[in-house]
PDB file of C-alpha atoms and ligand atoms in Angstrom:
ATOM      1  CA  MET A  23     103.423 106.442 116.308  1.00 52.00           C
ATOM      2  CA  SER A  24     101.581 108.162 113.263  1.00 92.00           C
ATOM      3  CA  LEU A  25      99.286 104.752 112.868  1.00 96.00           C
ATOM      4  CA  THR A  26      97.363 106.064 115.753  1.00 96.00           C
ATOM      5  CA  ASP A  27      96.719 109.697 114.263  1.00 97.00           C
ATOM      6  CA  ILE A  28      96.251 108.212 111.050  1.00 98.00           C
ATOM      7  CA  THR A  29      93.256 105.710 112.287  1.00 98.00           C
ATOM      8  CA  GLU A  30      91.842 108.478 114.129  1.00 98.00           C
ATOM      9  CA  ARG A  31      91.718 110.248 110.919  1.00 98.00           C
ATOM     10  CA  VAL A  32      90.255 107.958 109.097  1.00 98.00           C
ATOM     11  CA  ARG A  33      87.286 107.317 111.785  1.00 98.00           C
ATOM     12  CA  LEU A  34      86.583 110.784 111.511  1.00 98.00           C
ATOM     13  CA  ALA A  35      86.402 111.023 107.975  1.00 98.00           C
ATOM     14  CA  GLU A  36      84.426 107.867 108.301  1.00 98.00           C
ATOM     15  CA  ARG A  37      81.987 110.027 110.695  1.00 98.00           C
ATOM     16  CA  ALA A  38      82.082 112.879 108.237  1.00 98.00           C
ATOM     17  CA  ALA A  39      80.725 111.274 105.430  1.00 97.00           C
ATOM     18  CA  GLY A  40      78.097 109.711 107.688  1.00 97.00           C
ATOM     19  CA  ARG A  41      79.664 106.042 106.991  1.00 96.00           C
ATOM     20  CA  PRO A  42      79.402 103.124 109.627  1.00 96.00           C
ATOM     21  CA  GLU A  43      82.573 103.036 111.735  1.00 96.00           C
ATOM     22  CA  GLY A  44      85.303 100.431 110.185  1.00 97.00           C
ATOM     23  CA  ALA A  45      83.249 100.794 106.662  1.00 98.00           C
ATOM     24  CA  VAL A  46      87.256 101.910 105.190  1.00 98.00           C
ATOM     25  CA  THR A  47      89.814  99.495 105.744  1.00 98.00           C
ATOM     26  CA  LEU A  48      93.572 101.302 106.056  1.00 98.00           C
ATOM     27  CA  ILE A  49      96.037  99.672 104.055  1.00 98.00           C
ATOM     28  CA  ALA A  50      99.337 100.283 105.638  1.00 98.00           C
ATOM     29  CA  VAL A  51     101.792 100.606 102.602  1.00 98.00           C
ATOM     30  CA  SER A  52     105.042  99.315 103.877  1.00 98.00           C
ATOM     31  CA  LYS A  53     107.038  98.932 100.477  1.00 96.00           C
ATOM     32  CA  VAL A  54     110.738  99.775 100.953  1.00 94.00           C
ATOM     33  CA  GLN A  55     110.317 100.367 104.742  1.00 96.00           C
ATOM     34  CA  PRO A  56     112.946  99.125 107.246  1.00 95.00           C
ATOM     35  CA  LEU A  57     111.470  95.942 109.119  1.00 96.00           C
ATOM     36  CA  GLU A  58     111.684  97.702 112.307  1.00 96.00           C
ATOM     37  CA  ARG A  59     109.123 100.352 111.416  1.00 96.00           C
ATOM     38  CA  VAL A  60     106.853  97.280 109.861  1.00 97.00           C
ATOM     39  CA  GLU A  61     107.365  95.412 113.131  1.00 98.00           C
ATOM     40  CA  ALA A  62     106.295  98.497 115.199  1.00 97.00           C
ATOM     41  CA  VAL A  63     103.229  98.695 113.206  1.00 98.00           C
ATOM     42  CA  LEU A  64     102.352  95.349 113.477  1.00 98.00           C
ATOM     43  CA  GLY A  65     103.488  95.426 117.227  1.00 97.00           C
ATOM     44  CA  ALA A  66     100.693  98.211 117.260  1.00 97.00           C
ATOM     45  CA  GLY A  67      97.914  95.548 116.433  1.00 97.00           C
ATOM     46  CA  HIS A  68      97.708  96.635 112.622  1.00 98.00           C
ATOM     47  CA  ARG A  69      97.361  94.012 110.232  1.00 98.00           C
ATOM     48  CA  VAL A  70      96.496  95.063 106.750  1.00 98.00           C
ATOM     49  CA  PHE A  71      99.626  95.891 104.552  1.00 98.00           C
ATOM     50  CA  GLY A  72     100.312  96.958 101.264  1.00 98.00           C
ATOM     51  CA  GLU A  73     103.426  96.411  99.112  1.00 98.00           C
ATOM     52  CA  ASN A  74     104.456  96.889  95.474  1.00 98.00           C
ATOM     53  CA  TYR A  75     106.872  94.554  94.693  1.00 97.00           C
ATOM     54  CA  VAL A  76     106.436  90.880  94.476  1.00 98.00           C
ATOM     55  CA  GLN A  77     109.972  89.900  95.341  1.00 97.00           C
ATOM     56  CA  GLU A  78     110.290  92.628  98.281  1.00 96.00           C
ATOM     57  CA  ALA A  79     106.874  91.096  99.853  1.00 98.00           C
ATOM     58  CA  ALA A  80     108.109  87.099  99.264  1.00 98.00           C
ATOM     59  CA  GLY A  81     111.370  87.996 100.925  1.00 97.00           C
ATOM     60  CA  LYS A  82     109.584  89.826 104.337  1.00 96.00           C
ATOM     61  CA  TRP A  83     106.301  88.594 104.711  1.00 98.00           C
ATOM     62  CA  PRO A  84     106.076  85.192 104.754  1.00 97.00           C
ATOM     63  CA  ALA A  85     108.279  85.087 107.864  1.00 98.00           C
ATOM     64  CA  LEU A  86     106.136  88.201 109.313  1.00 98.00           C
ATOM     65  CA  LYS A  87     103.165  86.202 108.899  1.00 97.00           C
ATOM     66  CA  GLU A  88     104.300  83.459 111.120  1.00 97.00           C
ATOM     67  CA  ARG A  89     105.109  85.905 113.842  1.00 97.00           C
ATOM     68  CA  PHE A  90     101.728  87.741 113.640  1.00 98.00           C
ATOM     69  CA  ALA A  91      98.290  85.987 113.050  1.00 97.00           C
ATOM     70  CA  GLY A  92      95.503  87.428 110.585  1.00 98.00           C
ATOM     71  CA  VAL A  93      97.996  89.689 108.699  1.00 98.00           C
ATOM     72  CA  SER A  94      95.986  90.705 105.511  1.00 98.00           C
ATOM     73  CA  LEU A  95      98.365  91.723 102.408  1.00 98.00           C
ATOM     74  CA  HIS A  96      97.286  93.541  99.411  1.00 98.00           C
ATOM     75  CA  MET A  97      99.270  93.801  96.301  1.00 98.00           C
ATOM     76  CA  ILE A  98      99.297  97.191  95.000  1.00 98.00           C
ATOM     77  CA  GLY A  99     101.986  97.641  92.567  1.00 98.00           C
ATOM     78  CA  PRO A 100     101.971  96.342  88.903  1.00 97.00           C
ATOM     79  CA  LEU A 101     101.928  92.460  88.770  1.00 98.00           C
ATOM     80  CA  GLN A 102     104.122  90.746  86.123  1.00 97.00           C
ATOM     81  CA  SER A 103     102.282  87.935  84.718  1.00 96.00           C
ATOM     82  CA  ASN A 104     105.317  85.731  85.537  1.00 97.00           C
ATOM     83  CA  LYS A 105     105.136  86.493  89.337  1.00 98.00           C
ATOM     84  CA  ALA A 106     101.012  86.118  89.005  1.00 98.00           C
ATOM     85  CA  LYS A 107     101.332  82.635  91.087  1.00 97.00           C
ATOM     86  CA  VAL A 108     103.784  83.563  93.944  1.00 98.00           C
ATOM     87  CA  ALA A 109     101.185  86.798  94.100  1.00 98.00           C
ATOM     88  CA  VAL A 110      98.339  84.707  94.750  1.00 98.00           C
ATOM     89  CA  ASP A 111     100.110  82.460  97.212  1.00 97.00           C
ATOM     90  CA  LEU A 112     100.873  85.359  99.212  1.00 98.00           C
ATOM     91  CA  PHE A 113      98.501  88.227  98.880  1.00 98.00           C
ATOM     92  CA  GLU A 114      95.054  88.225 100.311  1.00 98.00           C
ATOM     93  CA  ALA A 115      93.949  91.044  97.902  1.00 98.00           C
ATOM     94  CA  ILE A 116      95.487  92.220  94.327  1.00 99.00           C
ATOM     95  CA  HIS A 117      94.438  96.213  93.559  1.00 98.00           C
ATOM     96  CA  THR A 118      96.003  95.971  90.172  1.00 98.00           C
ATOM     97  CA  LEU A 119      94.276  93.838  87.912  1.00 98.00           C
ATOM     98  CA  ASP A 120      94.827  95.882  84.428  1.00 98.00           C
ATOM     99  CA  ARG A 121      94.860  93.721  81.562  1.00 98.00           C
ATOM    100  CA  PRO A 122      93.188  91.078  79.732  1.00 98.00           C
ATOM    101  CA  SER A 123      96.251  88.787  79.868  1.00 98.00           C
ATOM    102  CA  LEU A 124      96.982  88.805  83.645  1.00 98.00           C
ATOM    103  CA  ALA A 125      92.967  88.330  84.211  1.00 98.00           C
ATOM    104  CA  GLN A 126      93.446  84.939  82.044  1.00 98.00           C
ATOM    105  CA  LYS A 127      96.335  84.227  84.007  1.00 98.00           C
ATOM    106  CA  LEU A 128      94.565  84.885  87.392  1.00 98.00           C
ATOM    107  CA  ALA A 129      91.410  82.751  86.159  1.00 98.00           C
ATOM    108  CA  ARG A 130      93.398  79.516  85.524  1.00 98.00           C
ATOM    109  CA  LEU A 131      95.584  79.886  89.133  1.00 98.00           C
ATOM    110  CA  ALA A 132      92.121  80.569  90.770  1.00 98.00           C
ATOM    111  CA  ASP A 133      90.605  77.119  88.798  1.00 97.00           C
ATOM    112  CA  ALA A 134      94.041  75.120  89.998  1.00 97.00           C
ATOM    113  CA  ARG A 135      93.808  76.472  93.586  1.00 95.00           C
ATOM    114  CA  GLY A 136      89.963  76.665  94.056  1.00 95.00           C
ATOM    115  CA  ALA A 137      90.517  80.135  95.445  1.00 95.00           C
ATOM    116  CA  CYS A 138      91.682  83.680  94.589  1.00 97.00           C
ATOM    117  CA  PRO A 139      92.533  86.637  96.130  1.00 98.00           C
ATOM    118  CA  GLU A 140      90.473  89.630  96.199  1.00 98.00           C
ATOM    119  CA  LEU A 141      90.609  91.267  93.159  1.00 98.00           C
ATOM    120  CA  PHE A 142      90.232  95.137  91.706  1.00 99.00           C
ATOM    121  CA  VAL A 143      90.442  96.074  88.377  1.00 99.00           C
ATOM    122  CA  GLN A 144      93.115  99.451  88.308  1.00 99.00           C
ATOM    123  CA  VAL A 145      91.630 102.082  86.330  1.00 99.00           C
ATOM    124  CA  ASN A 146      93.986 104.726  84.889  1.00 98.00           C
ATOM    125  CA  THR A 147      91.815 107.823  85.267  1.00 98.00           C
ATOM    126  CA  GLY A 148      93.686 110.282  84.293  1.00 98.00           C
ATOM    127  CA  GLU A 149      94.736 108.359  80.925  1.00 98.00           C
ATOM    128  CA  GLU A 150      98.339 108.647  81.450  1.00 97.00           C
ATOM    129  CA  SER A 151     100.694 107.056  78.871  1.00 96.00           C
ATOM    130  CA  GLN A 152     103.033 105.956  81.882  1.00 95.00           C
ATOM    131  CA  LYS A 153     100.463 104.529  83.950  1.00 96.00           C
ATOM    132  CA  ALA A 154      99.293 101.109  84.206  1.00 97.00           C
ATOM    133  CA  GLY A 155      95.342 100.708  84.793  1.00 98.00           C
ATOM    134  CA  VAL A 156      92.286 100.038  82.283  1.00 98.00           C
ATOM    135  CA  LEU A 157      91.117 103.293  80.272  1.00 98.00           C
ATOM    136  CA  PRO A 158      87.873 104.591  81.638  1.00 98.00           C
ATOM    137  CA  THR A 159      86.282 103.772  78.187  1.00 98.00           C
ATOM    138  CA  ASP A 160      87.510 100.104  78.599  1.00 98.00           C
ATOM    139  CA  VAL A 161      86.325  99.878  82.197  1.00 98.00           C
ATOM    140  CA  ASP A 162      82.742  98.371  81.266  1.00 98.00           C
ATOM    141  CA  GLY A 163      84.181  95.961  78.922  1.00 98.00           C
ATOM    142  CA  PHE A 164      86.936  94.611  80.987  1.00 98.00           C
ATOM    143  CA  VAL A 165      84.809  94.066  84.052  1.00 98.00           C
ATOM    144  CA  ALA A 166      82.036  91.776  81.966  1.00 98.00           C
ATOM    145  CA  ASP A 167      85.473  90.322  80.690  1.00 98.00           C
ATOM    146  CA  CYS A 168      86.822  89.294  83.849  1.00 98.00           C
ATOM    147  CA  ARG A 169      83.313  87.936  84.838  1.00 98.00           C
ATOM    148  CA  GLY A 170      83.239  85.883  81.960  1.00 98.00           C
ATOM    149  CA  LEU A 171      86.219  84.311  82.786  1.00 98.00           C
ATOM    150  CA  GLY A 172      84.841  83.481  86.131  1.00 98.00           C
ATOM    151  CA  LEU A 173      86.351  86.067  88.181  1.00 98.00           C
ATOM    152  CA  THR A 174      84.970  87.582  91.207  1.00 98.00           C
ATOM    153  CA  LEU A 175      85.812  91.448  91.530  1.00 98.00           C
ATOM    154  CA  SER A 176      85.920  93.326  94.568  1.00 98.00           C
ATOM    155  CA  GLY A 177      85.903  96.802  93.024  1.00 98.00           C
ATOM    156  CA  LEU A 178      88.046  99.645  90.885  1.00 99.00           C
ATOM    157  CA  MET A 179      91.389 100.992  91.921  1.00 99.00           C
ATOM    158  CA  CYS A 180      92.806 103.999  91.063  1.00 98.00           C
ATOM    159  CA  ILE A 181      96.131 106.269  91.610  1.00 98.00           C
ATOM    160  CA  PRO A 182      95.311 110.090  90.551  1.00 98.00           C
ATOM    161  CA  PRO A 183      97.770 112.071  88.446  1.00 97.00           C
ATOM    162  CA  GLY A 184     100.144 113.900  91.230  1.00 94.00           C
ATOM    163  CA  ASP A 185      99.678 117.162  89.806  1.00 90.00           C
ATOM    164  CA  ALA A 186      96.127 117.144  89.857  1.00 90.00           C
ATOM    165  CA  ASP A 187      92.962 117.362  92.049  1.00 96.00           C
ATOM    166  CA  SER A 188      92.317 113.820  93.087  1.00 98.00           C
ATOM    167  CA  GLY A 189      88.478 114.357  93.606  1.00 98.00           C
ATOM    168  CA  PRO A 190      87.115 114.308  90.127  1.00 98.00           C
ATOM    169  CA  HIS A 191      89.482 111.141  89.811  1.00 98.00           C
ATOM    170  CA  PHE A 192      87.573 109.808  93.082  1.00 98.00           C
ATOM    171  CA  ALA A 193      84.065 110.592  91.901  1.00 98.00           C
ATOM    172  CA  MET A 194      84.945 109.337  88.237  1.00 98.00           C
ATOM    173  CA  LEU A 195      85.968 105.936  89.954  1.00 98.00           C
ATOM    174  CA  ALA A 196      82.812 105.561  92.122  1.00 98.00           C
ATOM    175  CA  GLU A 197      80.317 106.263  89.315  1.00 98.00           C
ATOM    176  CA  MET A 198      82.337 103.642  87.127  1.00 98.00           C
ATOM    177  CA  ALA A 199      82.123 101.231  89.891  1.00 98.00           C
ATOM    178  CA  GLU A 200      78.365 101.950  90.745  1.00 98.00           C
ATOM    179  CA  ARG A 201      77.613 101.184  87.197  1.00 98.00           C
ATOM    180  CA  ASN A 202      79.121  97.786  87.180  1.00 98.00           C
ATOM    181  CA  GLY A 203      77.620  96.730  90.367  1.00 98.00           C
ATOM    182  CA  LEU A 204      80.909  96.941  92.304  1.00 98.00           C
ATOM    183  CA  THR A 205      81.035  97.995  95.883  1.00 98.00           C
ATOM    184  CA  GLY A 206      84.839  98.407  96.573  1.00 98.00           C
ATOM    185  CA  LEU A 207      86.741 101.435  95.900  1.00 99.00           C
ATOM    186  CA  SER A 208      90.561 101.584  96.539  1.00 99.00           C
ATOM    187  CA  MET A 209      91.621 105.096  96.234  1.00 98.00           C
ATOM    188  CA  GLY A 210      93.526 107.628  98.655  1.00 98.00           C
ATOM    189  CA  MET A 211      96.686 107.922  99.749  1.00 98.00           C
ATOM    190  CA  SER A 212      98.576 109.826 102.231  1.00 97.00           C
ATOM    191  CA  ALA A 213      97.914 113.416 101.092  1.00 96.00           C
ATOM    192  CA  ASP A 214      94.604 112.435 100.126  1.00 97.00           C
ATOM    193  CA  PHE A 215      92.930 109.722 101.724  1.00 98.00           C
ATOM    194  CA  GLU A 216      90.211 111.809 103.717  1.00 98.00           C
ATOM    195  CA  ALA A 217      88.688 113.277 100.432  1.00 98.00           C
ATOM    196  CA  ALA A 218      88.745 109.872  99.122  1.00 98.00           C
ATOM    197  CA  ILE A 219      86.634 108.563 101.836  1.00 98.00           C
ATOM    198  CA  ALA A 220      84.276 111.492 101.251  1.00 98.00           C
ATOM    199  CA  ALA A 221      84.044 110.418  97.692  1.00 98.00           C
ATOM    200  CA  GLY A 222      83.114 106.515  98.774  1.00 98.00           C
ATOM    201  CA  ALA A 223      86.507 104.626  99.457  1.00 98.00           C
ATOM    202  CA  THR A 224      86.329 101.270 101.016  1.00 98.00           C
ATOM    203  CA  HIS A 225      90.109 100.936 100.831  1.00 99.00           C
ATOM    204  CA  VAL A 226      93.022 103.586 101.205  1.00 98.00           C
ATOM    205  CA  ARG A 227      96.477 103.351 100.703  1.00 98.00           C
ATOM    206  CA  VAL A 228      98.768 104.923 103.269  1.00 98.00           C
ATOM    207  CA  GLY A 229     102.285 104.779 103.436  1.00 97.00           C
ATOM    208  CA  SER A 230     104.519 107.373 104.335  1.00 96.00           C
ATOM    209  CA  ALA A 231     101.822 109.223 106.466  1.00 97.00           C
ATOM    210  CA  ILE A 232     102.308 105.851 108.758  1.00 97.00           C
ATOM    211  CA  PHE A 233     105.709 105.086 108.296  1.00 96.00           C
ATOM    212  CA  GLY A 234     107.381 108.010 107.568  1.00 92.00           C
ATOM    213  CA  ALA A 235     109.091 108.963 104.160  1.00 90.00           C
ATOM    214  CA  ARG A 236     110.696 105.916 102.036  1.00 88.00           C
ATOM    215  CA  ASP A 237     114.463 105.996 101.631  1.00 83.00           C
ATOM    216  CA  TYR A 238     115.229 104.657  98.111  1.00 79.00           C
ATOM    217  CA  GLY A 239     118.992 105.075  98.494  1.00 67.00           C
TER     218      GLY A 239
HETATM  219  C1  LIG B 314     103.365 103.904  97.507  1.00 60.32           C
HETATM  220  C2  LIG B 314     101.789 104.118  96.974  1.00 60.32           C
HETATM  221  C3  LIG B 314     100.792 104.157  98.018  1.00 60.32           C
HETATM  222  C4  LIG B 314     101.323 104.616  99.248  1.00 60.32           C
HETATM  223  O1  LIG B 314     101.723 106.273  99.179  1.00 60.32           O
HETATM  224  P1  LIG B 314     102.055 107.253  99.894  1.00 60.32           P
HETATM  225  O2  LIG B 314     102.084 108.568  99.700  1.00 60.32           O
HETATM  226  O3  LIG B 314     103.324 107.142 101.039  1.00 60.32           O
HETATM  227  O4  LIG B 314     100.932 107.447 101.365  1.00 60.32           O
HETATM  228  C5  LIG B 314      99.525 104.194  97.764  1.00 60.32           C
HETATM  229  N1  LIG B 314      99.242 103.154  96.626  1.00 60.32           N
HETATM  230  C6  LIG B 314     100.041 103.131  95.632  1.00 60.32           C
HETATM  231  C7  LIG B 314      99.515 102.350  94.524  1.00 60.32           C
HETATM  232  C8  LIG B 314     101.574 103.175  95.618  1.00 60.32           C
HETATM  233  O5  LIG B 314     102.366 102.910  94.966  1.00 60.32           O
END
């Protein structure tokens, strides 16, 4: 199973970066994957998973959480405000806080429940029009506004442009997190998680390298 290989590569990258073992959380991105592949990774003992779609996650994870104790589920896809309530009940972390209206909604839900998932602010480091995320120039203000609403933030998240070297984007995200007093960095996918760890990632989101290619057919 590739889980073993990827886990080992994460450990090696931690060591190479002079970071303690376990400094990086490997999020196994299971979106669109057949259930038996997800069960195999759970069976191998892995417990941290990422999903992109609330509806898909709500359809499969409640039953899996019953069967496998200790699952931590991370929302890594765009979150519509009308799905926020389902999301806060299902996910232990949300990596895609990207706009004031969603921050307000999450703050209201957190007040009502007395608890909130871990939150990461998504930053559109490449300033791509088709991509979600707060623009780099707006990050400091947005972080301050979220804190003003009473939200506790864990860190920042980015998805660098597909055609670019990720390195500068990872470095930019790390710099923005540092100046805002945030320690969490959700960055790095199958193709570049080792570079992300070298740049300080605390959470890497790895899908196809663990599960195999996704079949959207
Ligand atoms: C799908 C997805 C991943 C995983 O991508 P792979 O290239 O399969 O590792 C990571 N992060 C986000 C935001 C994704 O949507």
